Amino acid sequence: MDRASVNSAVDAELTAGSTAGGVVLAYVRKQVLAIARYDPLVRRDAPDAVHQMRVATRRARSALQAFGQIIDREATRSLGDELKWLAAELGHARDSEVMLARLTAELAAVPPVLVVGPVQARITGHFTAELAQAGKAALHALDGPRYLRLRDDLDVLLADPPLTPLAGRKAGKALVKPVRRTARRLQRALAAVTAAEGHAHEDPAAEGRDTAMDSDTAMDRDTAIHEARKAAKRARYAAEAALPALGDQASRQAAQAKELQELLGDHHDSVVARSVLRGLADQARSVGEDTFTYGIMYGRQACAAAEIERELPHAGPG
């Protein structure tokens, strides 16, 4: 189709009658502009800037993956890999921010009489060092040639997109299948979580197995939940991209996937938090500090994860 007409449609009002290429490119363009907007804010260490730049990067990549039959997947595969790299570079700083806030809130929820030793100081010290290192790594990535090439390649993509014949069709019809496909993949990912949960119970030899086997089962379950979380993100972002064309259908999928993504994200954070707490307890023990409070926090995080696991069979897209 005529690329000039697609690019002119990007800034126009988009509807079900717009071209599929126009709708998808408008979404990608929005994310590319967000990356450019948050770049200087990340460099100035502005609040939430790393998070917003990382989200825009992930949204752009998800759109290229979900709509590979609109914007040719093979032509954008390497670009998707570079967006994944950028999200990972930004992720270290964001993950440390999230975990510091989570453990600080968790400690605040513990009754003061049960807080033994310099727990908050150890948590703060650990993440202050991590955030400093992660921030330097993020800035190093943004100053490097790889990032500059990525920005150039994104501009080239928008100026001369590798559109397929399907891109010229009406978005209200052409985008239905790819959006539904992300929902089906999410459903399969949730089914894998259920299978991981039930595996030990279905195995008659499971009872009485050692803690190493229990740990393996928990790791399988946690991995399945993490994969479901990623599938929820993809389903959400695909629906958001198609919202101008699919309306309520896309809005419902985006809302359901967002809710599920947040639930699964909370579970993932509890897994990471318990790992961090074990490490902090080891450090405290090595210098003679009492580790009682770390155990309480660990148990609370485990209980929070178990509650989410009980909710999962009732969650998911309708």
mmCIF file of C-alpha atoms in Angstrom:
data_model
loop_
_atom_site.group_PDB
_atom_site.id
_atom_site.type_symbol
_atom_site.label_atom_id
_atom_site.label_comp_id
_atom_site.label_asym_id
_atom_site.label_seq_id
_atom_site.Cartn_x
_atom_site.Cartn_y
_atom_site.Cartn_z
ATOM 1 C CA MET A 1 0.000 0.000 0.000
ATOM 2 C CA ASP A 2 0.983 3.691 -0.275
ATOM 3 C CA ARG A 3 3.289 4.437 2.697
ATOM 4 C CA ALA A 4 2.660 8.172 2.468
ATOM 5 C CA SER A 5 -1.043 7.617 3.047
ATOM 6 C CA VAL A 6 -0.305 5.387 6.039
ATOM 7 C CA ASN A 7 1.987 7.942 7.641
ATOM 8 C CA SER A 8 -0.480 10.764 7.066
ATOM 9 C CA ALA A 9 -3.152 8.643 8.719
ATOM 10 C CA VAL A 10 -1.037 8.196 11.814
ATOM 11 C CA ASP A 11 -1.899 11.636 13.138
ATOM 12 C CA ALA A 12 -5.507 11.585 11.939
ATOM 13 C CA GLU A 13 -8.471 10.335 13.943
ATOM 14 C CA LEU A 14 -8.372 6.548 13.837
ATOM 15 C CA THR A 15 -11.445 4.335 13.580
ATOM 16 C CA ALA A 16 -12.452 0.823 12.551
ATOM 17 C CA GLY A 17 -12.420 2.132 8.982
ATOM 18 C CA SER A 18 -8.802 3.253 9.148
ATOM 19 C CA THR A 19 -6.151 1.026 7.640
ATOM 20 C CA ALA A 20 -4.633 -1.646 9.875
ATOM 21 C CA GLY A 21 -1.206 -0.270 9.091
ATOM 22 C CA GLY A 22 -2.250 3.225 10.110
ATOM 23 C CA VAL A 23 -3.581 2.065 13.480
ATOM 24 C CA VAL A 24 -0.567 -0.073 14.344
ATOM 25 C CA LEU A 25 1.925 2.563 13.214
ATOM 26 C CA ALA A 26 0.139 5.220 15.260
ATOM 27 C CA TYR A 27 0.633 3.105 18.370
ATOM 28 C CA VAL A 28 4.276 2.410 17.580
ATOM 29 C CA ARG A 29 4.859 6.090 16.840
ATOM 30 C CA LYS A 30 3.384 7.014 20.219
ATOM 31 C CA GLN A 31 5.843 4.689 21.967
ATOM 32 C CA VAL A 32 8.816 5.984 19.985
ATOM 33 C CA LEU A 33 7.885 9.538 20.938
ATOM 34 C CA ALA A 34 7.628 8.448 24.586
ATOM 35 C CA ILE A 35 11.112 6.926 24.445
ATOM 36 C CA ALA A 36 12.455 10.209 23.095
ATOM 37 C CA ARG A 37 10.531 12.243 25.688
ATOM 38 C CA TYR A 38 11.742 10.241 28.679
ATOM 39 C CA ASP A 39 15.358 9.962 27.527
ATOM 40 C CA PRO A 40 16.438 13.323 29.018
ATOM 41 C CA LEU A 41 14.320 12.691 32.111
ATOM 42 C CA VAL A 42 16.089 9.388 32.748
ATOM 43 C CA ARG A 43 19.408 11.189 32.410
ATOM 44 C CA ARG A 44 18.261 13.717 35.044
ATOM 45 C CA ASP A 45 17.027 10.922 37.321
ATOM 46 C CA ALA A 46 13.478 12.298 37.258
ATOM 47 C CA PRO A 47 10.886 10.338 39.275
ATOM 48 C CA ASP A 48 9.271 7.470 37.359
ATOM 49 C CA ALA A 49 11.213 8.285 34.173
ATOM 50 C CA VAL A 50 12.977 4.916 33.962
ATOM 51 C CA HIS A 51 9.676 3.099 34.422
ATOM 52 C CA GLN A 52 7.881 5.109 31.723
ATOM 53 C CA MET A 53 10.718 4.740 29.211
ATOM 54 C CA ARG A 54 10.882 1.003 29.866
ATOM 55 C CA VAL A 55 7.109 0.619 29.407
ATOM 56 C CA ALA A 56 7.219 2.502 26.096
ATOM 57 C CA THR A 57 10.039 0.241 24.938
ATOM 58 C CA ARG A 58 8.076 -2.880 25.856
ATOM 59 C CA ARG A 59 4.913 -1.597 24.206
ATOM 60 C CA ALA A 60 6.735 -0.884 20.957
ATOM 61 C CA ARG A 61 8.261 -4.362 20.949
ATOM 62 C CA SER A 62 4.936 -6.026 21.788
ATOM 63 C CA ALA A 63 3.236 -4.229 18.913
ATOM 64 C CA LEU A 64 5.860 -5.407 16.435
ATOM 65 C CA GLN A 65 5.467 -8.967 17.729
ATOM 66 C CA ALA A 66 1.664 -9.042 17.871
ATOM 67 C CA PHE A 67 1.139 -7.393 14.494
ATOM 68 C CA GLY A 68 3.869 -9.097 12.521
ATOM 69 C CA GLN A 69 1.378 -9.734 9.721
ATOM 70 C CA ILE A 70 0.811 -5.977 9.414
ATOM 71 C CA ILE A 71 4.385 -4.720 9.808
ATOM 72 C CA ASP A 72 6.506 -7.522 8.398
ATOM 73 C CA ARG A 73 7.856 -9.577 11.300
ATOM 74 C CA GLU A 74 11.039 -10.722 9.594
ATOM 75 C CA ALA A 75 11.969 -7.167 8.689
ATOM 76 C CA THR A 76 11.552 -5.989 12.295
ATOM 77 C CA ARG A 77 12.921 -9.014 14.158
ATOM 78 C CA SER A 78 16.319 -7.457 14.845
ATOM 79 C CA LEU A 79 14.642 -4.217 15.923
ATOM 80 C CA GLY A 80 12.569 -6.197 18.395
ATOM 81 C CA ASP A 81 15.735 -7.742 19.788
ATOM 82 C CA GLU A 82 17.229 -4.289 20.294
ATOM 83 C CA LEU A 83 14.096 -3.052 22.062
ATOM 84 C CA LYS A 84 14.314 -6.081 24.346
ATOM 85 C CA TRP A 85 17.936 -5.166 25.093
ATOM 86 C CA LEU A 86 16.990 -1.575 25.977
ATOM 87 C CA ALA A 87 14.163 -2.697 28.259
ATOM 88 C CA ALA A 88 16.598 -4.990 30.073
ATOM 89 C CA GLU A 89 19.143 -2.197 30.508
ATOM 90 C CA LEU A 90 16.486 0.046 32.015
ATOM 91 C CA GLY A 91 15.025 -2.812 34.011
ATOM 92 C CA HIS A 92 17.814 -3.134 36.554
ATOM 93 C CA ALA A 93 17.166 0.332 37.933
ATOM 94 C CA ARG A 94 13.388 -0.046 37.871
ATOM 95 C CA ASP A 95 13.440 -3.447 39.555
ATOM 96 C CA SER A 96 15.592 -2.094 42.364
ATOM 97 C CA GLU A 97 13.187 0.824 42.868
ATOM 98 C CA VAL A 98 10.242 -1.549 43.094
ATOM 99 C CA MET A 99 11.941 -3.927 45.503
ATOM 100 C CA LEU A 100 13.149 -1.158 47.818
ATOM 101 C CA ALA A 101 9.604 0.207 48.051
ATOM 102 C CA ARG A 102 8.141 -3.268 48.589
ATOM 103 C CA LEU A 103 10.489 -4.291 51.392
ATOM 104 C CA THR A 104 10.249 -0.895 53.073
ATOM 105 C CA ALA A 105 6.450 -1.191 53.107
ATOM 106 C CA GLU A 106 6.684 -4.791 54.299
ATOM 107 C CA LEU A 107 8.913 -3.845 57.211
ATOM 108 C CA ALA A 108 6.576 -0.992 58.142
ATOM 109 C CA ALA A 109 3.736 -3.548 58.402
ATOM 110 C CA VAL A 110 5.655 -5.628 60.965
ATOM 111 C CA PRO A 111 4.793 -4.687 64.585
ATOM 112 C CA PRO A 112 7.698 -2.671 66.053
ATOM 113 C CA VAL A 113 8.124 -5.160 68.882
ATOM 114 C CA LEU A 114 9.030 -7.783 66.274
ATOM 115 C CA VAL A 115 11.629 -5.666 64.491
ATOM 116 C CA VAL A 116 15.001 -6.779 65.830
ATOM 117 C CA GLY A 117 18.240 -5.250 64.604
ATOM 118 C CA PRO A 118 19.062 -2.627 61.934
ATOM 119 C CA VAL A 119 16.770 -4.150 59.314
ATOM 120 C CA GLN A 120 15.738 -0.933 57.563
ATOM 121 C CA ALA A 121 19.334 0.282 57.450
ATOM 122 C CA ARG A 122 20.440 -2.956 55.842
ATOM 123 C CA ILE A 123 17.605 -2.852 53.277
ATOM 124 C CA THR A 124 18.307 0.794 52.427
ATOM 125 C CA GLY A 125 22.034 0.224 52.191
ATOM 126 C CA HIS A 126 21.615 -2.767 49.907
ATOM 127 C CA PHE A 127 19.361 -0.971 47.450
ATOM 128 C CA THR A 128 21.191 2.351 47.572
ATOM 129 C CA ALA A 129 24.234 0.547 46.225
ATOM 130 C CA GLU A 130 22.166 -1.382 43.659
ATOM 131 C CA LEU A 131 20.351 1.728 42.439
ATOM 132 C CA ALA A 132 23.605 3.636 42.020
ATOM 133 C CA GLN A 133 25.132 0.817 39.972
ATOM 134 C CA ALA A 134 21.956 0.297 37.926
ATOM 135 C CA GLY A 135 21.638 4.012 37.241
ATOM 136 C CA LYS A 136 25.204 4.189 35.941
ATOM 137 C CA ALA A 137 24.578 1.145 33.736
ATOM 138 C CA ALA A 138 21.417 2.702 32.277
ATOM 139 C CA LEU A 139 23.201 5.968 31.478
ATOM 140 C CA HIS A 140 26.100 4.061 29.948
ATOM 141 C CA ALA A 141 23.617 2.271 27.664
ATOM 142 C CA LEU A 142 21.915 5.541 26.659
ATOM 143 C CA ASP A 143 25.282 7.102 25.841
ATOM 144 C CA GLY A 144 26.417 4.160 23.746
ATOM 145 C CA PRO A 145 26.317 3.626 19.975
ATOM 146 C CA ARG A 146 23.915 0.681 20.263
ATOM 147 C CA TYR A 147 21.168 2.876 21.694
ATOM 148 C CA LEU A 148 21.777 5.603 19.129
ATOM 149 C CA ARG A 149 21.478 3.051 16.323
ATOM 150 C CA LEU A 150 18.222 1.826 17.850
ATOM 151 C CA ARG A 151 16.793 5.346 17.879
ATOM 152 C CA ASP A 152 17.827 5.793 14.239
ATOM 153 C CA ASP A 153 16.300 2.448 13.285
ATOM 154 C CA LEU A 154 13.012 3.391 14.966
ATOM 155 C CA ASP A 155 12.909 6.606 12.950
ATOM 156 C CA VAL A 156 13.559 4.630 9.771
ATOM 157 C CA LEU A 157 10.776 2.207 10.674
ATOM 158 C CA LEU A 158 8.266 5.030 10.979
ATOM 159 C CA ALA A 159 9.484 6.828 7.855
ATOM 160 C CA ASP A 160 9.494 3.721 5.658
ATOM 161 C CA PRO A 161 7.614 0.887 7.402
ATOM 162 C CA PRO A 162 7.878 -2.639 5.936
ATOM 163 C CA LEU A 163 4.136 -3.034 5.500
ATOM 164 C CA THR A 164 2.442 -6.180 4.266
ATOM 165 C CA PRO A 165 -0.605 -6.274 1.960
ATOM 166 C CA LEU A 166 -2.767 -6.831 5.048
ATOM 167 C CA ALA A 167 -1.773 -3.361 6.291
ATOM 168 C CA GLY A 168 -4.027 -1.762 3.689
ATOM 169 C CA ARG A 169 -7.165 -3.513 4.932
ATOM 170 C CA LYS A 170 -9.653 -1.984 7.313
ATOM 171 C CA ALA A 171 -8.383 -2.153 10.873
ATOM 172 C CA GLY A 172 -11.785 -3.170 12.269
ATOM 173 C CA LYS A 173 -11.411 -6.521 10.533
ATOM 174 C CA ALA A 174 -7.674 -7.029 10.087
ATOM 175 C CA LEU A 175 -6.736 -6.498 13.742
ATOM 176 C CA VAL A 176 -9.305 -8.861 15.261
ATOM 177 C CA LYS A 177 -7.289 -12.053 14.757
ATOM 178 C CA PRO A 178 -3.920 -10.863 16.074
ATOM 179 C CA VAL A 179 -5.549 -9.377 19.176
ATOM 180 C CA ARG A 180 -7.515 -12.564 19.841
ATOM 181 C CA ARG A 181 -4.345 -14.570 19.301
ATOM 182 C CA THR A 182 -2.666 -12.810 22.229
ATOM 183 C CA ALA A 183 -5.703 -13.600 24.405
ATOM 184 C CA ARG A 184 -5.537 -17.281 23.476
ATOM 185 C CA ARG A 185 -1.842 -17.383 24.312
ATOM 186 C CA LEU A 186 -2.632 -15.872 27.685
ATOM 187 C CA GLN A 187 -5.237 -18.544 28.309
ATOM 188 C CA ARG A 188 -2.701 -21.249 27.442
ATOM 189 C CA ALA A 189 -0.169 -19.666 29.781
ATOM 190 C CA LEU A 190 -2.720 -19.687 32.604
ATOM 191 C CA ALA A 191 -3.500 -23.323 31.851
ATOM 192 C CA ALA A 192 0.208 -24.075 32.235
ATOM 193 C CA VAL A 193 0.112 -22.465 35.699
ATOM 194 C CA THR A 194 -2.790 -24.709 36.669
ATOM 195 C CA ALA A 195 -0.920 -27.731 35.351
ATOM 196 C CA ALA A 196 2.183 -26.801 37.353
ATOM 197 C CA GLU A 197 0.052 -26.353 40.472
ATOM 198 C CA GLY A 198 -1.635 -29.724 40.062
ATOM 199 C CA HIS A 199 1.393 -31.769 39.057
ATOM 200 C CA ALA A 200 2.546 -32.646 42.549
ATOM 201 C CA HIS A 201 -0.984 -33.416 43.728
ATOM 202 C CA GLU A 202 -1.680 -35.729 40.802
ATOM 203 C CA ASP A 203 1.540 -37.718 41.308
ATOM 204 C CA PRO A 204 0.829 -40.482 43.861
ATOM 205 C CA ALA A 205 4.520 -40.584 44.725
ATOM 206 C CA ALA A 206 4.596 -36.871 45.569
ATOM 207 C CA GLU A 207 3.647 -37.292 49.208
ATOM 208 C CA GLY A 208 6.675 -37.600 51.415
ATOM 209 C CA ARG A 209 9.168 -36.325 48.884
ATOM 210 C CA ASP A 210 12.080 -34.302 50.188
ATOM 211 C CA THR A 211 12.259 -30.540 50.309
ATOM 212 C CA ALA A 212 14.446 -30.437 47.190
ATOM 213 C CA MET A 213 11.566 -31.891 45.180
ATOM 214 C CA ASP A 214 9.159 -29.425 46.810
ATOM 215 C CA SER A 215 11.526 -26.629 45.804
ATOM 216 C CA ASP A 216 11.624 -27.872 42.199
ATOM 217 C CA THR A 217 7.819 -27.916 42.088
ATOM 218 C CA ALA A 218 7.674 -24.370 43.462
ATOM 219 C CA MET A 219 10.208 -23.216 40.858
ATOM 220 C CA ASP A 220 8.131 -24.769 38.063
ATOM 221 C CA ARG A 221 5.041 -22.988 39.371
ATOM 222 C CA ASP A 222 6.824 -19.659 39.758
ATOM 223 C CA THR A 223 8.253 -19.949 36.249
ATOM 224 C CA ALA A 224 4.812 -20.702 34.819
ATOM 225 C CA ILE A 225 3.336 -17.711 36.632
ATOM 226 C CA HIS A 226 6.100 -15.457 35.337
ATOM 227 C CA GLU A 227 5.445 -16.641 31.762
ATOM 228 C CA ALA A 228 1.734 -15.952 32.250
ATOM 229 C CA ARG A 229 2.592 -12.454 33.408
ATOM 230 C CA LYS A 230 4.493 -11.805 30.181
ATOM 231 C CA ALA A 231 1.580 -13.188 28.164
ATOM 232 C CA ALA A 232 -0.764 -10.839 30.033
ATOM 233 C CA LYS A 233 1.412 -7.869 29.081
ATOM 234 C CA ARG A 234 1.359 -8.886 25.427
ATOM 235 C CA ALA A 235 -2.423 -9.324 25.470
ATOM 236 C CA ARG A 236 -2.858 -5.948 27.139
ATOM 237 C CA TYR A 237 -0.561 -4.026 24.818
ATOM 238 C CA ALA A 238 -1.993 -5.596 21.663
ATOM 239 C CA ALA A 239 -5.506 -4.666 22.767
ATOM 240 C CA GLU A 240 -4.409 -1.121 23.615
ATOM 241 C CA ALA A 241 -2.850 -0.736 20.171
ATOM 242 C CA ALA A 242 -6.075 -1.875 18.471
ATOM 243 C CA LEU A 243 -8.405 0.161 20.694
ATOM 244 C CA PRO A 244 -9.215 2.851 18.080
ATOM 245 C CA ALA A 245 -10.379 0.127 15.685
ATOM 246 C CA LEU A 246 -11.918 -2.516 17.952
ATOM 247 C CA GLY A 247 -13.475 -0.346 20.636
ATOM 248 C CA ASP A 248 -15.181 -2.159 23.509
ATOM 249 C CA GLN A 249 -13.791 -5.545 22.512
ATOM 250 C CA ALA A 250 -10.228 -4.305 22.824
ATOM 251 C CA SER A 251 -11.033 -2.237 25.898
ATOM 252 C CA ARG A 252 -12.332 -5.292 27.764
ATOM 253 C CA GLN A 253 -9.289 -7.381 26.862
ATOM 254 C CA ALA A 254 -6.915 -4.588 27.854
ATOM 255 C CA ALA A 255 -8.630 -4.098 31.220
ATOM 256 C CA GLN A 256 -8.740 -7.819 32.020
ATOM 257 C CA ALA A 257 -5.153 -8.350 30.966
ATOM 258 C CA LYS A 258 -3.980 -5.346 32.979
ATOM 259 C CA GLU A 259 -5.687 -6.641 36.114
ATOM 260 C CA LEU A 260 -4.145 -10.058 35.618
ATOM 261 C CA GLN A 261 -0.731 -8.567 34.822
ATOM 262 C CA GLU A 262 -0.780 -6.655 38.110
ATOM 263 C CA LEU A 263 -1.805 -9.759 40.056
ATOM 264 C CA LEU A 264 0.915 -11.876 38.462
ATOM 265 C CA GLY A 265 3.409 -9.053 38.841
ATOM 266 C CA ASP A 266 2.722 -8.958 42.551
ATOM 267 C CA HIS A 267 3.439 -12.681 42.713
ATOM 268 C CA HIS A 268 6.700 -12.257 40.795
ATOM 269 C CA ASP A 269 7.758 -9.465 43.138
ATOM 270 C CA SER A 270 7.059 -11.710 46.128
ATOM 271 C CA VAL A 271 9.354 -14.363 44.643
ATOM 272 C CA VAL A 272 12.142 -11.820 44.135
ATOM 273 C CA ALA A 273 11.544 -10.307 47.583
ATOM 274 C CA ARG A 274 11.995 -13.668 49.289
ATOM 275 C CA SER A 275 15.261 -14.227 47.458
ATOM 276 C CA VAL A 276 16.499 -10.785 48.507
ATOM 277 C CA LEU A 277 15.423 -11.381 52.110
ATOM 278 C CA ARG A 278 17.381 -14.628 52.233
ATOM 279 C CA GLY A 279 20.464 -12.786 51.009
ATOM 280 C CA LEU A 280 20.026 -9.961 53.519
ATOM 281 C CA ALA A 281 19.524 -12.464 56.338
ATOM 282 C CA ASP A 282 22.751 -14.236 55.354
ATOM 283 C CA GLN A 283 24.616 -10.928 55.419
ATOM 284 C CA ALA A 284 23.141 -10.026 58.802
ATOM 285 C CA ARG A 285 23.948 -13.434 60.255
ATOM 286 C CA SER A 286 27.541 -13.214 59.074
ATOM 287 C CA VAL A 287 28.120 -10.130 61.264
ATOM 288 C CA GLY A 288 26.218 -11.453 64.261
ATOM 289 C CA GLU A 289 22.906 -9.658 63.738
ATOM 290 C CA ASP A 290 19.585 -11.244 64.685
ATOM 291 C CA THR A 291 17.705 -12.497 61.580
ATOM 292 C CA PHE A 292 14.324 -12.992 63.257
ATOM 293 C CA THR A 293 12.631 -10.097 61.453
ATOM 294 C CA TYR A 294 13.808 -11.253 58.031
ATOM 295 C CA GLY A 295 12.078 -14.554 58.722
ATOM 296 C CA ILE A 296 8.825 -12.776 59.560
ATOM 297 C CA MET A 297 9.024 -10.733 56.371
ATOM 298 C CA TYR A 298 9.837 -13.830 54.337
ATOM 299 C CA GLY A 299 6.797 -15.607 55.765
ATOM 300 C CA ARG A 300 4.515 -12.668 55.009
ATOM 301 C CA GLN A 301 5.735 -12.584 51.406
ATOM 302 C CA ALA A 302 5.192 -16.330 51.074
ATOM 303 C CA CYS A 303 1.645 -15.953 52.388
ATOM 304 C CA ALA A 304 0.959 -13.137 49.923
ATOM 305 C CA ALA A 305 2.159 -15.338 47.051
ATOM 306 C CA ALA A 306 0.038 -18.259 48.228
ATOM 307 C CA GLU A 307 -3.047 -16.038 48.321
ATOM 308 C CA ILE A 308 -2.422 -14.954 44.732
ATOM 309 C CA GLU A 309 -2.015 -18.583 43.703
ATOM 310 C CA ARG A 310 -5.427 -19.331 45.210
ATOM 311 C CA GLU A 311 -6.956 -16.458 43.236
ATOM 312 C CA LEU A 312 -5.479 -17.465 39.881
ATOM 313 C CA PRO A 313 -8.007 -20.190 38.952
ATOM 314 C CA HIS A 314 -10.713 -17.503 39.105
ATOM 315 C CA ALA A 315 -8.701 -14.859 37.246
ATOM 316 C CA GLY A 316 -7.998 -14.387 33.589
ATOM 317 C CA PRO A 317 -9.831 -13.145 30.495
ATOM 318 C CA GLY A 318 -13.509 -13.968 30.312
#
